[in-house]
Amino acid sequence: MVILRPSLSRKTFGWSLLTIGALGLVLPFLQGFLFLAMGVFVLRDQHIWAARRWGWVAGRWPQQVTRIEEMEASLGRRLAGARERVWRLFSRP
């Protein structure tokens, strides 16, 4: 079961990556596949089709997907901690 968490900023960023990836398939100086993969990664919580594609990638390369998702979780924790420290810094009287 896929749990969708809609976010306009993630959709915009993901579709931008997919657009750059499509251009990269034609232009020789861009890595199209890399941008397409990043776009699907960003959109996996936004659209069911992206979640299905990400499931295929996870089945094909499980160790790499696990490492990527761990890095994303670590980054989220770090950003949450930084946000909390900034909030405490500016909320003091």
CSV table of N, CA and C in Angstrom, one decimal, residues 24-86:
chain,number,residue,atom,x,y,z
A,24,GLY,N,18.2,15.7,-20.7
A,24,GLY,CA,19.5,15.0,-20.6
A,24,GLY,C,19.6,13.8,-21.5
A,25,LEU,N,18.5,13.2,-21.8
A,25,LEU,CA,18.6,12.0,-22.7
A,25,LEU,C,18.9,12.4,-24.1
A,26,VAL,N,18.7,13.7,-24.4
A,26,VAL,CA,19.0,14.2,-25.8
A,26,VAL,C,20.3,15.0,-25.8
A,27,LEU,N,20.5,15.8,-24.8
A,27,LEU,CA,21.7,16.6,-24.8
A,27,LEU,C,22.9,15.8,-24.2
A,28,PRO,N,24.1,16.0,-24.8
A,28,PRO,CA,25.2,15.2,-24.4
A,28,PRO,C,25.9,15.6,-23.1
A,29,PHE,N,25.6,16.8,-22.6
A,29,PHE,CA,26.4,17.2,-21.4
A,29,PHE,C,25.6,17.0,-20.1
A,30,LEU,N,24.3,16.5,-20.2
A,30,LEU,CA,23.6,16.2,-19.0
A,30,LEU,C,23.4,14.7,-18.8
A,31,GLN,N,23.4,14.3,-17.6
A,31,GLN,CA,23.2,12.8,-17.3
A,31,GLN,C,21.7,12.6,-17.1
A,32,GLY,N,21.0,12.3,-18.2
A,32,GLY,CA,19.6,12.2,-18.2
A,32,GLY,C,19.0,11.1,-17.3
A,33,PHE,N,19.6,9.9,-17.3
A,33,PHE,CA,19.1,8.9,-16.4
A,33,PHE,C,19.2,9.2,-14.9
A,34,LEU,N,20.3,9.9,-14.5
A,34,LEU,CA,20.5,10.3,-13.1
A,34,LEU,C,19.3,11.3,-12.7
A,35,PHE,N,19.0,12.3,-13.6
A,35,PHE,CA,18.0,13.2,-13.2
A,35,PHE,C,16.6,12.5,-13.2
A,36,LEU,N,16.4,11.6,-14.2
A,36,LEU,CA,15.1,10.9,-14.2
A,36,LEU,C,15.0,10.1,-12.9
A,37,ALA,N,16.0,9.4,-12.5
A,37,ALA,CA,16.0,8.6,-11.2
A,37,ALA,C,15.7,9.5,-10.0
A,38,MET,N,16.4,10.7,-10.0
A,38,MET,CA,16.1,11.6,-8.8
A,38,MET,C,14.7,12.1,-8.9
A,39,GLY,N,14.2,12.4,-10.0
A,39,GLY,CA,12.8,12.9,-10.1
A,39,GLY,C,11.8,11.8,-9.6
A,40,VAL,N,12.0,10.6,-10.0
A,40,VAL,CA,11.1,9.5,-9.5
A,40,VAL,C,11.3,9.3,-8.0
A,41,PHE,N,12.5,9.5,-7.5
A,41,PHE,CA,12.7,9.4,-6.1
A,41,PHE,C,11.9,10.5,-5.3
A,42,VAL,N,12.0,11.7,-5.8
A,42,VAL,CA,11.3,12.8,-5.2
A,42,VAL,C,9.8,12.6,-5.3
A,43,LEU,N,9.3,12.1,-6.4
A,43,LEU,CA,7.9,12.0,-6.6
A,43,LEU,C,7.3,10.7,-6.1
A,44,ARG,N,8.0,9.8,-5.5
A,44,ARG,CA,7.5,8.5,-5.1
A,44,ARG,C,6.4,8.7,-4.0
A,45,ASP,N,6.4,9.7,-3.2
A,45,ASP,CA,5.4,10.0,-2.2
A,45,ASP,C,4.3,10.8,-2.7
A,46,GLN,N,4.4,11.3,-4.0
A,46,GLN,CA,3.4,12.2,-4.5
A,46,GLN,C,2.4,11.6,-5.5
A,47,HIS,N,2.9,10.6,-6.3
A,47,HIS,CA,2.1,9.9,-7.3
A,47,HIS,C,2.2,8.4,-7.2
A,48,ILE,N,1.2,7.7,-7.6
A,48,ILE,CA,1.2,6.3,-7.5
A,48,ILE,C,2.1,5.7,-8.6
A,49,TRP,N,2.1,6.2,-9.8
A,49,TRP,CA,3.0,5.7,-10.8
A,49,TRP,C,4.5,5.8,-10.4
A,50,ALA,N,4.8,6.9,-9.7
A,50,ALA,CA,6.2,7.0,-9.3
A,50,ALA,C,6.6,6.0,-8.2
A,51,ALA,N,5.6,5.8,-7.3
A,51,ALA,CA,5.8,4.8,-6.2
A,51,ALA,C,6.0,3.4,-6.9
A,52,ARG,N,5.3,3.1,-7.9
A,52,ARG,CA,5.4,1.8,-8.6
A,52,ARG,C,6.8,1.7,-9.3
A,53,ARG,N,7.2,2.8,-9.9
A,53,ARG,CA,8.6,2.8,-10.5
A,53,ARG,C,9.6,2.6,-9.4
A,54,TRP,N,9.5,3.3,-8.3
A,54,TRP,CA,10.4,3.2,-7.2
A,54,TRP,C,10.4,1.8,-6.7
A,55,GLY,N,9.3,1.2,-6.6
A,55,GLY,CA,9.2,-0.2,-6.2
A,55,GLY,C,10.0,-1.1,-7.1
A,56,TRP,N,10.0,-0.9,-8.4
A,56,TRP,CA,10.7,-1.7,-9.3
A,56,TRP,C,12.2,-1.4,-9.1
A,57,VAL,N,12.6,-0.2,-8.9
A,57,VAL,CA,14.0,0.1,-8.6
A,57,VAL,C,14.5,-0.6,-7.3
A,58,ALA,N,13.6,-0.5,-6.3
A,58,ALA,CA,13.9,-1.2,-5.0
A,58,ALA,C,14.1,-2.7,-5.2
A,59,GLY,N,13.3,-3.3,-6.0
A,59,GLY,CA,13.4,-4.7,-6.3
A,59,GLY,C,14.7,-5.1,-7.1
A,60,ARG,N,15.1,-4.1,-7.9
A,60,ARG,CA,16.3,-4.4,-8.7
A,60,ARG,C,17.6,-4.1,-8.0
A,61,TRP,N,17.6,-3.0,-7.2
A,61,TRP,CA,18.9,-2.7,-6.5
A,61,TRP,C,18.5,-2.4,-5.0
A,62,PRO,N,18.2,-3.4,-4.2
A,62,PRO,CA,17.7,-3.2,-2.8
A,62,PRO,C,18.7,-2.6,-1.9
A,63,GLN,N,20.0,-2.9,-2.0
A,63,GLN,CA,21.0,-2.3,-1.1
A,63,GLN,C,21.2,-0.8,-1.3
A,64,GLN,N,21.2,-0.5,-2.6
A,64,GLN,CA,21.4,1.0,-2.9
A,64,GLN,C,20.2,1.8,-2.5
A,65,VAL,N,19.0,1.2,-2.7
A,65,VAL,CA,17.7,1.9,-2.3
A,65,VAL,C,17.7,2.1,-0.8
A,66,THR,N,18.1,1.1,-0.1
A,66,THR,CA,18.1,1.2,1.4
A,66,THR,C,19.1,2.3,1.8
A,67,ARG,N,20.2,2.3,1.2
A,67,ARG,CA,21.2,3.4,1.6
A,67,ARG,C,20.7,4.8,1.3
A,68,ILE,N,20.0,4.9,0.1
A,68,ILE,CA,19.5,6.2,-0.3
A,68,ILE,C,18.4,6.7,0.7
A,69,GLU,N,17.5,5.7,1.0
A,69,GLU,CA,16.4,6.1,2.0
A,69,GLU,C,16.9,6.4,3.4
A,70,GLU,N,18.0,5.7,3.8
A,70,GLU,CA,18.6,6.0,5.1
A,70,GLU,C,19.3,7.4,5.1
A,71,MET,N,19.9,7.8,3.9
A,71,MET,CA,20.5,9.1,3.8
A,71,MET,C,19.4,10.2,3.8
A,72,GLU,N,18.2,9.9,3.2
A,72,GLU,CA,17.1,10.9,3.2
A,72,GLU,C,16.6,11.0,4.6
A,73,ALA,N,16.4,9.9,5.4
A,73,ALA,CA,16.0,10.0,6.7
A,73,ALA,C,17.0,10.8,7.6
A,74,SER,N,18.2,10.5,7.4
A,74,SER,CA,19.3,11.2,8.2
A,74,SER,C,19.2,12.7,7.9
A,75,LEU,N,19.1,13.1,6.6
A,75,LEU,CA,19.0,14.5,6.3
A,75,LEU,C,17.8,15.1,6.9
A,76,GLY,N,16.7,14.4,6.9
A,76,GLY,CA,15.5,15.0,7.5
A,76,GLY,C,15.6,15.2,9.0
A,77,ARG,N,16.3,14.3,9.7
A,77,ARG,CA,16.5,14.5,11.1
A,77,ARG,C,17.5,15.7,11.3
A,78,ARG,N,18.5,15.8,10.5
A,78,ARG,CA,19.4,16.9,10.7
A,78,ARG,C,18.7,18.3,10.4
A,79,LEU,N,17.9,18.3,9.4
A,79,LEU,CA,17.2,19.6,9.1
A,79,LEU,C,16.2,19.9,10.2
A,80,ALA,N,15.5,18.9,10.8
A,80,ALA,CA,14.6,19.1,11.9
A,80,ALA,C,15.3,19.6,13.1
A,81,GLY,N,16.5,19.1,13.4
A,81,GLY,CA,17.3,19.6,14.5
A,81,GLY,C,17.8,21.0,14.3
A,82,ALA,N,18.2,21.3,13.1
A,82,ALA,CA,18.6,22.7,12.8
A,82,ALA,C,17.5,23.6,12.9
A,83,ARG,N,16.3,23.2,12.4
A,83,ARG,CA,15.1,24.1,12.5
A,83,ARG,C,14.8,24.3,13.9
A,84,GLU,N,14.9,23.3,14.8
A,84,GLU,CA,14.5,23.5,16.2
A,84,GLU,C,15.5,24.4,16.9
A,85,ARG,N,16.8,24.3,16.5
A,85,ARG,CA,17.8,25.2,17.1
A,85,ARG,C,17.6,26.6,16.7
A,86,VAL,N,17.3,26.9,15.4
A,86,VAL,CA,17.0,28.2,15.0
A,86,VAL,C,15.8,28.8,15.7
